[in-house]
Coordinates of C-alpha atoms in Angstrom, one line a residue:
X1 CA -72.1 82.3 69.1
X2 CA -75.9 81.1 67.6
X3 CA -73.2 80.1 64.7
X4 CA -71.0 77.7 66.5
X5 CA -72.4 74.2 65.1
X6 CA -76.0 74.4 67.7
X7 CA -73.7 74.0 71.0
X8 CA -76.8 73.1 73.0
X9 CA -77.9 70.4 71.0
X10 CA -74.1 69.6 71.0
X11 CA -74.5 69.7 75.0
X12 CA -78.2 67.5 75.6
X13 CA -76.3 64.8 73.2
X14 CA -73.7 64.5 75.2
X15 CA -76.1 64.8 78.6
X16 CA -77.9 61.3 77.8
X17 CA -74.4 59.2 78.0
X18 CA -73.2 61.6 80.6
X19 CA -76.5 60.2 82.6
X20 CA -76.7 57.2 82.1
X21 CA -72.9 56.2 83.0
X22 CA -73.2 58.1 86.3
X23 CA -76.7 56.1 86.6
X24 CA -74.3 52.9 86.6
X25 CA -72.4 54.2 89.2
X26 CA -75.5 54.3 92.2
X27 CA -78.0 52.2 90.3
X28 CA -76.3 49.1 91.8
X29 CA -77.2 50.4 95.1
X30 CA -80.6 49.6 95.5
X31 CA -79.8 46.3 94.2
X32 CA -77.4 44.8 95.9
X33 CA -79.5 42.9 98.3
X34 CA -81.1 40.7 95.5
X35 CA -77.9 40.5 93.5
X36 CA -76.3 38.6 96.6
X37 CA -79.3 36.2 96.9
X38 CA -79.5 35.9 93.1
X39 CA -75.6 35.2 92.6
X40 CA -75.6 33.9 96.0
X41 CA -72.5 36.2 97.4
X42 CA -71.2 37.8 100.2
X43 CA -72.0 42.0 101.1
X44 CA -68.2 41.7 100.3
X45 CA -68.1 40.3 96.8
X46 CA -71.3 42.7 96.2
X47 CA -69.7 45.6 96.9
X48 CA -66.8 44.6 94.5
X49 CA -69.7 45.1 91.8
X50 CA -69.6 49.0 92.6
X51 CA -66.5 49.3 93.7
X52 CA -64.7 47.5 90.1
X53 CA -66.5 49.8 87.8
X54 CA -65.3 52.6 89.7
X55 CA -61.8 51.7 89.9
X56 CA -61.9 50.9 86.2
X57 CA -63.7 53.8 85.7
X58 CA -61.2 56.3 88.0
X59 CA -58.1 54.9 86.7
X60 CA -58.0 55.6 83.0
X61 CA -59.4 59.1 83.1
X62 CA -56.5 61.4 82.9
X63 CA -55.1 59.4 79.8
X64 CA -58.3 59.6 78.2
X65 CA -58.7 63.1 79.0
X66 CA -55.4 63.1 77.0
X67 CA -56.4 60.8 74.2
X68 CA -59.4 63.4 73.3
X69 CA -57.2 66.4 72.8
X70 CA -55.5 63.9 70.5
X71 CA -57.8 61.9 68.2
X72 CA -60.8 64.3 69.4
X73 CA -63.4 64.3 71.8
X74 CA -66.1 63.2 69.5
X75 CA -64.0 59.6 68.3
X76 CA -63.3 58.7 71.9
X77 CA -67.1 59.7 73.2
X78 CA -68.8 57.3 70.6
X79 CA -65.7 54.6 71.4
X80 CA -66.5 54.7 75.2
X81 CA -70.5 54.6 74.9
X82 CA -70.0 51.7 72.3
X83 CA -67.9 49.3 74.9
X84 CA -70.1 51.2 77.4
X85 CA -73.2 49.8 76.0
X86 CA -71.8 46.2 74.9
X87 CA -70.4 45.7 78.5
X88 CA -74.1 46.5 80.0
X89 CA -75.1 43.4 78.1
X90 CA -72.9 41.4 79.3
X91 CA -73.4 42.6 83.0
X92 CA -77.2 41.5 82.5
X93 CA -76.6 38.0 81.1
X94 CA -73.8 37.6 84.1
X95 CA -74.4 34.2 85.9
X96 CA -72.2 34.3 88.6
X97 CA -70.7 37.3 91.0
X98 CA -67.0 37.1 89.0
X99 CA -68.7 37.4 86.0
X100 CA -70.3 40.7 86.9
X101 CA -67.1 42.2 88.5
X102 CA -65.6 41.5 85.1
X103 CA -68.4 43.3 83.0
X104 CA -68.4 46.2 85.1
X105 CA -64.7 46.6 84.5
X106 CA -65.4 46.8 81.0
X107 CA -68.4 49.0 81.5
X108 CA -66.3 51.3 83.7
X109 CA -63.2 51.5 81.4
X110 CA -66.3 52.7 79.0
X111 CA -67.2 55.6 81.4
X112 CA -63.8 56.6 81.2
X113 CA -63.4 56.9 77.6
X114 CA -66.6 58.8 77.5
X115 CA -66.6 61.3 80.7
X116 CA -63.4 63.9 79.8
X117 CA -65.0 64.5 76.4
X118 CA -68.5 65.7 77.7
X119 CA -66.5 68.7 80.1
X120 CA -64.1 69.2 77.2
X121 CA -66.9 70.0 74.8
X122 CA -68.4 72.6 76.8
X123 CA -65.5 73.9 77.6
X124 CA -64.7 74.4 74.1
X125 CA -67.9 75.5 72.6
X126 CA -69.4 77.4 74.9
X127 CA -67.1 81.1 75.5
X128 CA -66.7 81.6 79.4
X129 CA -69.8 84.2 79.8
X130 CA -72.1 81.5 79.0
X131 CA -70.4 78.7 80.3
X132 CA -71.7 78.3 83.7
X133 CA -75.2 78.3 82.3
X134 CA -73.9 74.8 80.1
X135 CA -72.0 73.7 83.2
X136 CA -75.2 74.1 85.1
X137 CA -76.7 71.7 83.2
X138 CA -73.7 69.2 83.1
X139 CA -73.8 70.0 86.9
X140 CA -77.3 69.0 87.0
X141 CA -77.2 66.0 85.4
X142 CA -74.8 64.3 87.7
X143 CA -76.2 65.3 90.5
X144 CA -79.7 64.0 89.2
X145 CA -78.1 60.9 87.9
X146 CA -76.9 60.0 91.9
X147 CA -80.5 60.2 92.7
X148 CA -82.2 58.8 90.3
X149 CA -79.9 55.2 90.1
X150 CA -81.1 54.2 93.1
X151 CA -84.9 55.1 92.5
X152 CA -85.0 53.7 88.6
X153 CA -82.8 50.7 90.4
X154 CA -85.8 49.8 92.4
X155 CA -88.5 49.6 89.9
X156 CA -86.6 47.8 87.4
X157 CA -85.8 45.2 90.4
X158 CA -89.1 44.9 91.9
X159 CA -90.5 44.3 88.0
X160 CA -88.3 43.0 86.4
X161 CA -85.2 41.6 88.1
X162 CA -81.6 43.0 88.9
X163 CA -80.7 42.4 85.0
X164 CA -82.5 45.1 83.8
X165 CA -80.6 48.0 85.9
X166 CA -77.9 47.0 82.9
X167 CA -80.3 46.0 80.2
X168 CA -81.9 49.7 80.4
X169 CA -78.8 50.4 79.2
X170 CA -79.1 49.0 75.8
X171 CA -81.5 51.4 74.2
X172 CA -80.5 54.3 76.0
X173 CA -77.1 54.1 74.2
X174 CA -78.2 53.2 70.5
X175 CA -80.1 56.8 71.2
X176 CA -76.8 58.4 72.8
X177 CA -74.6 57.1 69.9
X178 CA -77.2 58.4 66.8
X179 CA -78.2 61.7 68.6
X180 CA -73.7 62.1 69.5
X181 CA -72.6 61.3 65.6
X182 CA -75.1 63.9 64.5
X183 CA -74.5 66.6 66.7
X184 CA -71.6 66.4 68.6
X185 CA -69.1 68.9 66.4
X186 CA -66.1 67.3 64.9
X187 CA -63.3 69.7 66.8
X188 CA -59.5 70.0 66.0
X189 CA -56.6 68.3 67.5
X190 CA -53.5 68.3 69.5
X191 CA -50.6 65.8 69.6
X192 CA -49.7 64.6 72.5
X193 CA -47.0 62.6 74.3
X194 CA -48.5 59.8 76.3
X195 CA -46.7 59.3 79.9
X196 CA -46.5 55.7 79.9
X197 CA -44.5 55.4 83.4
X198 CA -47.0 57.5 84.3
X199 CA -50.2 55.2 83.6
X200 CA -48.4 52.6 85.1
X201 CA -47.8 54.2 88.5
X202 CA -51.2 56.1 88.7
X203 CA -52.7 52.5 88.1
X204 CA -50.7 50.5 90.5
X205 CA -51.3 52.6 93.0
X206 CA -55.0 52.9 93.1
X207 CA -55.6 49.2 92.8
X208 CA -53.5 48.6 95.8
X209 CA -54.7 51.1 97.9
X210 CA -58.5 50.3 97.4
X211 CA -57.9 46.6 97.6
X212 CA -56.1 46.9 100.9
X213 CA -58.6 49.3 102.3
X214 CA -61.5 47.1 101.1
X215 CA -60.4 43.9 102.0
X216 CA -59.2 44.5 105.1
X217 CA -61.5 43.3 107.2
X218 CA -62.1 40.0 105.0
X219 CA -58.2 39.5 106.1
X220 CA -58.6 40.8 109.9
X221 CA -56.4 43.9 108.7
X222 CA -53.2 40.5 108.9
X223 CA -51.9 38.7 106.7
X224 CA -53.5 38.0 102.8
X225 CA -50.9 35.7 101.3
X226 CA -47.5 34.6 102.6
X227 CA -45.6 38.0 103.3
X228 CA -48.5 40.1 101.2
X229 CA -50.5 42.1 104.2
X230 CA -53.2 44.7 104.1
X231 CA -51.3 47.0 105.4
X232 CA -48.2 46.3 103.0
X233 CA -50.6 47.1 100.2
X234 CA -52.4 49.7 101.9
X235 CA -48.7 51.7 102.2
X236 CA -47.4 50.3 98.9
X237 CA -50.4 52.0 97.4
X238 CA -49.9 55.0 98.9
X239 CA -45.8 55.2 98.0
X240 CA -46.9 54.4 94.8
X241 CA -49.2 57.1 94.2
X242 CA -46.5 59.4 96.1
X243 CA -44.1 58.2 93.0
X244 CA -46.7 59.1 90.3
X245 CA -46.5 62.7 91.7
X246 CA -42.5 63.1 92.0
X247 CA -42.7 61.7 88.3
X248 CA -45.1 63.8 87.1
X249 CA -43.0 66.7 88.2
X250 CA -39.9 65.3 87.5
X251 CA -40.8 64.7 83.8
X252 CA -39.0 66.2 81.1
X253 CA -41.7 65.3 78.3
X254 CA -45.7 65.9 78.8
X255 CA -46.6 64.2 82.2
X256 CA -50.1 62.7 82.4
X257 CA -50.7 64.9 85.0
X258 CA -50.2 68.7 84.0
X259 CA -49.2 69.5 87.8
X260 CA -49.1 73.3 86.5
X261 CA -53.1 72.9 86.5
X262 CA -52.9 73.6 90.1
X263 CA -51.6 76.8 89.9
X264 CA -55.4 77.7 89.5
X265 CA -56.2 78.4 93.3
X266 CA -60.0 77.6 92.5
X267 CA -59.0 74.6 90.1
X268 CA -57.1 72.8 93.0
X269 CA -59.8 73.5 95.6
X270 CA -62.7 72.4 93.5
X271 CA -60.8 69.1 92.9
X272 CA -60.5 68.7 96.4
X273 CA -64.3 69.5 97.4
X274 CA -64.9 67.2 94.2
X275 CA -63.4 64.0 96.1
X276 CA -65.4 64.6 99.1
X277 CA -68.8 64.3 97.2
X278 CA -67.7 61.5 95.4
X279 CA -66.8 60.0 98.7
X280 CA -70.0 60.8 100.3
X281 CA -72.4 60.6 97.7
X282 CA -71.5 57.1 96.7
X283 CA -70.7 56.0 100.6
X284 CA -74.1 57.0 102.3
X285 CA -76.9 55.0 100.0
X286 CA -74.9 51.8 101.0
X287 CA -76.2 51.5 104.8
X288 CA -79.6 53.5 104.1
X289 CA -80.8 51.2 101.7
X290 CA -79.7 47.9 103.8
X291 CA -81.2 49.9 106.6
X292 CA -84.8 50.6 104.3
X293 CA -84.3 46.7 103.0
X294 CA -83.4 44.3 105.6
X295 CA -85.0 46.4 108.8
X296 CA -88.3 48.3 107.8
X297 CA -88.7 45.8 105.1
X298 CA -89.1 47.6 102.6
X299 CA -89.0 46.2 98.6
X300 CA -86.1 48.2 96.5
X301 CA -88.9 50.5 94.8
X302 CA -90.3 51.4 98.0
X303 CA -86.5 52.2 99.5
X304 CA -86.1 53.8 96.3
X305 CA -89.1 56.0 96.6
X306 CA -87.5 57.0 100.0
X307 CA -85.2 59.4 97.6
X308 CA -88.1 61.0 95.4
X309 CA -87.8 64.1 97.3
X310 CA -83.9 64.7 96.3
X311 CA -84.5 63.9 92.4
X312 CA -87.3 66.1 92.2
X313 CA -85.4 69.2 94.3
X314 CA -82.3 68.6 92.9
X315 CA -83.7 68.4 89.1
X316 CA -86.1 71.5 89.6
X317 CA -82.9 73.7 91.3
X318 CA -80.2 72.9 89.7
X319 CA -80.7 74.6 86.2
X320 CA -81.7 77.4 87.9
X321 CA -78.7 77.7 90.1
X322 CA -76.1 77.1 86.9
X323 CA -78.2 80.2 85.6
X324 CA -76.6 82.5 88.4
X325 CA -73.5 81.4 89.2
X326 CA -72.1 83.0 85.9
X327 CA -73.1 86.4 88.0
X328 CA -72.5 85.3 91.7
X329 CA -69.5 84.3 93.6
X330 CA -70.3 80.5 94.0
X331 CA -68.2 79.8 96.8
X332 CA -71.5 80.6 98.9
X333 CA -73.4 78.4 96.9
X334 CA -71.0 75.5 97.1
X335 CA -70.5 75.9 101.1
X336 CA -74.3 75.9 101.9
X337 CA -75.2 72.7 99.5
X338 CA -72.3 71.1 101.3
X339 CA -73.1 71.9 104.6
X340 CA -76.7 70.9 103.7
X341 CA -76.0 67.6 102.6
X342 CA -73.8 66.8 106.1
X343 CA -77.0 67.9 107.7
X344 CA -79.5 65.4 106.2
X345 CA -76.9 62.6 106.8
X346 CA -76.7 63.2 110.1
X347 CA -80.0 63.5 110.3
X348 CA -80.8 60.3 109.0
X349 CA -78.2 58.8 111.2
X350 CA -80.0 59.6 114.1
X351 CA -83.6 58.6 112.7
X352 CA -82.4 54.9 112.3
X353 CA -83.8 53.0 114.2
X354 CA -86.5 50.0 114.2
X355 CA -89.5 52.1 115.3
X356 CA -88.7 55.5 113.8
X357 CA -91.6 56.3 111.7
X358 CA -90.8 55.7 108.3
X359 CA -92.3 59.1 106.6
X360 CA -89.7 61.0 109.0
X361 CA -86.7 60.1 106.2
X362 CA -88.7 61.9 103.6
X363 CA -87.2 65.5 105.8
X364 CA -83.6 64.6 105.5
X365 CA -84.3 63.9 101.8
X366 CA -85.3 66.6 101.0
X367 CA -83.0 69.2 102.7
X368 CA -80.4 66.3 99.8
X369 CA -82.7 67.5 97.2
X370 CA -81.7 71.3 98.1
X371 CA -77.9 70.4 99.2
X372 CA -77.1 68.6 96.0
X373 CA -78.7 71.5 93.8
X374 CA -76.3 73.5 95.0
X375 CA -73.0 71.3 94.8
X376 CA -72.5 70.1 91.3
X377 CA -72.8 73.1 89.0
X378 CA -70.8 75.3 90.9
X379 CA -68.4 73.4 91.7
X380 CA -67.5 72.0 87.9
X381 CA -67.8 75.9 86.8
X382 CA -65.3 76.6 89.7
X383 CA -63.2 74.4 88.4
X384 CA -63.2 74.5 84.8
X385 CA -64.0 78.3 84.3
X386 CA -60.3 79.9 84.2
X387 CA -59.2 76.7 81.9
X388 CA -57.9 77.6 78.4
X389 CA -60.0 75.1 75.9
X390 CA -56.9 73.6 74.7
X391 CA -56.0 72.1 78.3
X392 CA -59.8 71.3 78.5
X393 CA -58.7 67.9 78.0
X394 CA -56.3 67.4 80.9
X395 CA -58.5 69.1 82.8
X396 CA -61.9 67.7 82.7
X397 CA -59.4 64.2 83.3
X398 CA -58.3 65.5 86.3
X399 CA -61.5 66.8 87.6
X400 CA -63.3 63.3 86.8
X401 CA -60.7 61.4 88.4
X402 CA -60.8 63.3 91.8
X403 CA -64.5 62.5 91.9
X404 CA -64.1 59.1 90.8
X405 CA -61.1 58.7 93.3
X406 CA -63.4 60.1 96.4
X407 CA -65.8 57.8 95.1
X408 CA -63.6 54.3 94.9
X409 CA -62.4 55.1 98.4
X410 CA -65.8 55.7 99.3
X411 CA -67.0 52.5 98.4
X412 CA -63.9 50.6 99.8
X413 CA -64.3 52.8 103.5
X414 CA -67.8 52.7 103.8
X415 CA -67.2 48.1 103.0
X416 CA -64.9 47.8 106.1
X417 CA -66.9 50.1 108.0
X418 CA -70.5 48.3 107.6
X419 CA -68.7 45.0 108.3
X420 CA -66.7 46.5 111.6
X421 CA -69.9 48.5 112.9
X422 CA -72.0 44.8 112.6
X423 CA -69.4 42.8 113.8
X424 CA -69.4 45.1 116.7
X425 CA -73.2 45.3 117.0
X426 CA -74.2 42.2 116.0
X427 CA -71.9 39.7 118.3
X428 CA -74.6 36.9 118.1
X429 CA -75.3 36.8 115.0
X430 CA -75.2 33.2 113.4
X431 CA -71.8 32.5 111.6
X432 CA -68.8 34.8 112.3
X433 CA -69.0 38.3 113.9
X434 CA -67.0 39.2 111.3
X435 CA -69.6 38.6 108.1
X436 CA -73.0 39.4 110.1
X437 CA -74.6 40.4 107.0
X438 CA -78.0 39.7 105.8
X439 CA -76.7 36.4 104.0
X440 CA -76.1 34.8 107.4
X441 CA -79.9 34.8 107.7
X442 CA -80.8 33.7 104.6
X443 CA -82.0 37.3 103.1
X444 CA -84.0 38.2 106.6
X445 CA -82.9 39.8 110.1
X446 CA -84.7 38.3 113.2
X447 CA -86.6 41.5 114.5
X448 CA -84.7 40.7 118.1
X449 CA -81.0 41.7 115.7
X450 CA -83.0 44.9 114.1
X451 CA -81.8 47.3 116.6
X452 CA -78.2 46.3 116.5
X453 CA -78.2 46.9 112.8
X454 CA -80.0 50.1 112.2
X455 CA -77.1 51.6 114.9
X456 CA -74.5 49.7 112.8
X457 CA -75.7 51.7 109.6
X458 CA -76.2 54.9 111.4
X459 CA -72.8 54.8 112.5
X460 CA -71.9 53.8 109.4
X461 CA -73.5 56.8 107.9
X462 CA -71.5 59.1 110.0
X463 CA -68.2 59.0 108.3
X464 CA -69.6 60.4 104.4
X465 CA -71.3 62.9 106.8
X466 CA -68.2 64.2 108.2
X467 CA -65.9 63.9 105.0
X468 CA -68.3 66.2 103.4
X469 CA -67.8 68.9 106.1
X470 CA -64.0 68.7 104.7
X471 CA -65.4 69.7 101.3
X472 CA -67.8 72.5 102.6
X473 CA -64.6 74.0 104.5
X474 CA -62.3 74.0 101.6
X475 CA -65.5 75.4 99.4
X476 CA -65.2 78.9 101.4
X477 CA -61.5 79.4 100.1
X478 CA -62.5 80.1 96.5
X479 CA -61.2 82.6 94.8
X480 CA -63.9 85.5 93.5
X481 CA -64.4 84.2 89.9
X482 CA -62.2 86.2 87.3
X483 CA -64.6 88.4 84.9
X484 CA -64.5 86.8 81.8
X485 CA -65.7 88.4 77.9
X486 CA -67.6 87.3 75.4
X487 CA -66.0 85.5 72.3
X488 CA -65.4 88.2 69.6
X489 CA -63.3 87.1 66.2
X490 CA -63.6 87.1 62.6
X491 CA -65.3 84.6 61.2
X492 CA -62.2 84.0 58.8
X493 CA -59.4 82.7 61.5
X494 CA -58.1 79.9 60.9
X495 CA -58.8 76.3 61.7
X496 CA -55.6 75.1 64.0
X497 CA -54.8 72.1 63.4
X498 CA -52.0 71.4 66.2
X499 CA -51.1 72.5 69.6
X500 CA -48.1 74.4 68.2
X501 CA -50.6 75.9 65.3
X502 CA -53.4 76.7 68.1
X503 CA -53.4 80.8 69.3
X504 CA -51.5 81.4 72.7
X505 CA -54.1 81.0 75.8
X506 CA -54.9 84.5 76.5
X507 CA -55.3 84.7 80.7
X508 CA -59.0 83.9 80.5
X509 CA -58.7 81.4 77.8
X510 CA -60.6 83.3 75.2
X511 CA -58.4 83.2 72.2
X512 CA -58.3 79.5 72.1
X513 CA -62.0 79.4 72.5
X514 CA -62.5 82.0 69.7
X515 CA -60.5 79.0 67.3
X516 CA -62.8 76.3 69.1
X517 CA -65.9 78.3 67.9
X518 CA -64.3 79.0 64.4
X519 CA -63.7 74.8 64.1
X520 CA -66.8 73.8 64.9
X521 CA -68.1 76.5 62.4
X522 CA -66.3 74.7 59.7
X523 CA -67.5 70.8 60.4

């Protein structure tokens, strides 16, 4: 395997524009109170900012997924972090909130070009005895990457202004793109048929059932335009995406979706635990950081700060738990980071309040620190181990787009609920109950409305906390990993270069892996 074109090298290439899109996707966080006094908007409109890139983001995946397998892995990665890197540009020069949201629909459908390929390169470099030990540090890195947005956020905004959170991005991907082309291995192809219908319908559905949810309460849950109500979109959306499903089984050709993936007991569950901690990890720094902000007064790198002791935990454990889960049934693993994380959110909802002392949030974050460590490298091992490399593609596109699902609904739930929970606590707030946002007060609270919203954001809290008890429960149904073997073949095979020239997957996929290994030999 020390032959097979330096996978690891192969691996921490991929790792800095793996980071630094999942940055993008909390980063925003911690600066969303001075983008809606710089573009003067609405907590609305900002949440748009997060909730557009992760819609454009969600949405493409499987069909990129798809397009790797066809042109390869390496062309699509260097595409996505080119319009990845050029759409951070134009984010930072963005005068006006519409702007951004457009920007950050480029820079998401950049994400999505990039993200498959970086779990179908493992996957097919790496033989299954060594991939959890890759995975771990895939794993790692998104976890770290949900931690760190917020706290990099908050220095680049206190010195520098909300610009630079996409201006960082700049440098960071001239270095992705040099250290990719050199080292990223060339691998083969596969033709594919590209489910059209199936784009469509996948599409379509999303949009409307995130704009419904998330603009529900801007319409009073009534009427939008003429006969167009929330809840028409909100069940359009959902027949919609009930359609995509009947299609893709229905389909003669190669759906988008390979429903036969989900044979895999541990493939389906992991997809299912995946949306929860997309929902809750991008659903829970919302009202903590409004809370840290707009109550305690705290600047964004002080708020930021807040969430030292996850990144440090996290980024110390988690390489060391993608070490053992290649020996241990990671089910247990998975449960207990879950669990862990419902903990501290609970426990943060009940610190929140106006005159808790502020060092007491540094004990929740920390038990994050140890929850997340244990969530994201199993979990994508889970997932991906029993895969056969040449469905790597579909795969990883089906994995990402759970967790970027979880995480668009996540954004658009935890929008309606912040607004509902103020309007409910915050009755006398100047200008309608239904906007009581820190805009009405042009940027600060009067301390007589703190205690109304610290319990609207611990409510708030409340909901990411209990969808990720969903996740924990589903986590103890994993299947005891299959026992996998090393990677044994000549050195001679030959270099397939279609699906229909490719070996058959053997049950643990190691025959397609052995001609993965023997490509990348020959770049």
């Amino acid at each position: 395997m020390e032959n097979v074109a330096r996978p690891w090298a192969a691996l921490w290439s991929l790792v800095i524009g793996f980071f630094m899109i999942l940055i993008d996707t909390t980063i925003v966080s911690v600066a969303n109170p001075k983008i809606m006094e710089g573009l003067n908007a609405d907590i609305n409109s900002v949440i748009w900012v997060t909730s557009a890139y992760l819609l454009a983001y969600a949405v493409p995946l499987l069909i990129t997924g798809r397009l790797g397998d066809r042109f390869g892995p390496k062309r699509l990665y260097l595409t996505g972090l080119v319009v990845f890197t050029l759409a951070s540009l134009w984010c930072g020069l963005s005068g006006d909130i519409q702007t951004l949201i457009a920007a950050r629909v480029l820079q998401g459908l950049g994400a999505a070009l990039m993200t498959p390929q970086t779990m179908a390169v493992i996957t097919r470099i790496f033989p299954p005895d060594r991939r959890g030990a890759a995975m771990g540090i895939w794993g790692a890195t998104a976890g770290v990457a949900t931690l760190v947005g917020p706290i990099l956020g908050g220095v680049l905004v206190d010195g520098l202004g909300w610009e630079w959170i996409f201006f960082i991005n700049i440098p960071v991907g001239i270095v992705g793109f040099v250290l990719a082309s050199r080292f990223v291995p060339a691998l083969g192809t596969h033709p594919h048929k590209f489910d059209i219908p199936g784009v469509l319908l996948s599409a379509v559905g999303l949009f409307l059932l995130v704009f419904g949810i998330q603009e529900g309460e801007t319409f009073n849950w009534g009427t939008i335009s003429g006969p167009i109500t929330v809840w028409g979109l909100i069940i359009a959306g959902i027949i919609v995406l009930v359609g995509f499903v009947l299609w893709q089984h229905f389909n003669k050709g190669e759906p988008l979706l390979p429903l036969g993936l989900f044979k895999d007991r541990n493939f389906s569950l992991a997809n299912i635990a995946i949306t929860s901690v997309g929902f809750t990890v991008t659903g829970f720094g919302l009202p903590l950081i409004f809370y840290y902000q707009v109550v305690r007064g705290l600047t964004p790198t002080q708020s930021a700060l807040m969430m030292v002791p996850m990144a440090v935990i996290s980024g110390g454990l988690a390489p060391v738990v993608g070490r053992i889960i290649d020996r241990v049934n990671p089910k247990y693993i998975t449960a207990t980071g879950l669990v862990l994380m419902s903990v501290a959110l609970f426990w943060n909802s009940s610190l929140m309040h106006p005159d808790t002392p502020i060092w007491l949030f540094l004990l929740p974050s920390t038990v994050l620190g140890f929850a997340n460590a244990g969530i994201w490298a199993p979990l994508s091992s889970t997932a991906t181990r029993n895969l056969p490399p040449r469905q790597a593609g579909a795969g990883s596109g089906v994995y990402n787009t759970t967790r970027q699902i979880g995480a668009v609904l996540g954004s658009a739930a935890i929008a309606v609920l912040i607004q509902s929970r103020l309007a409910a606590e915050l009755p006398a707030a100047p200008g309608s109950a239904g906007n009581a946002s820190p805009m009405a007060f042009g940027g600060a609270l009067p301390p007589q409305l703190h205690e109304g919203f610290s319990t609207a954001m611990g409510q708030s809290i409340l909901l990411p906390a209990v969808v990720i008890l969903l996740g924990a429960a589903v986590a103890l149904f994993f299947a005891k990993p299959q026992v996998t073997q090393p990677w044994t073949a000549p050195a001679t095979e030959s270099k397939p270069t279609s699906e229909s020239a490719a070996p058959e997957p053997a049950t643990d996929g190691g025959r397609d892996a052995v001609a993965d290994g023997v490509e990348a030999r020959q770049v």
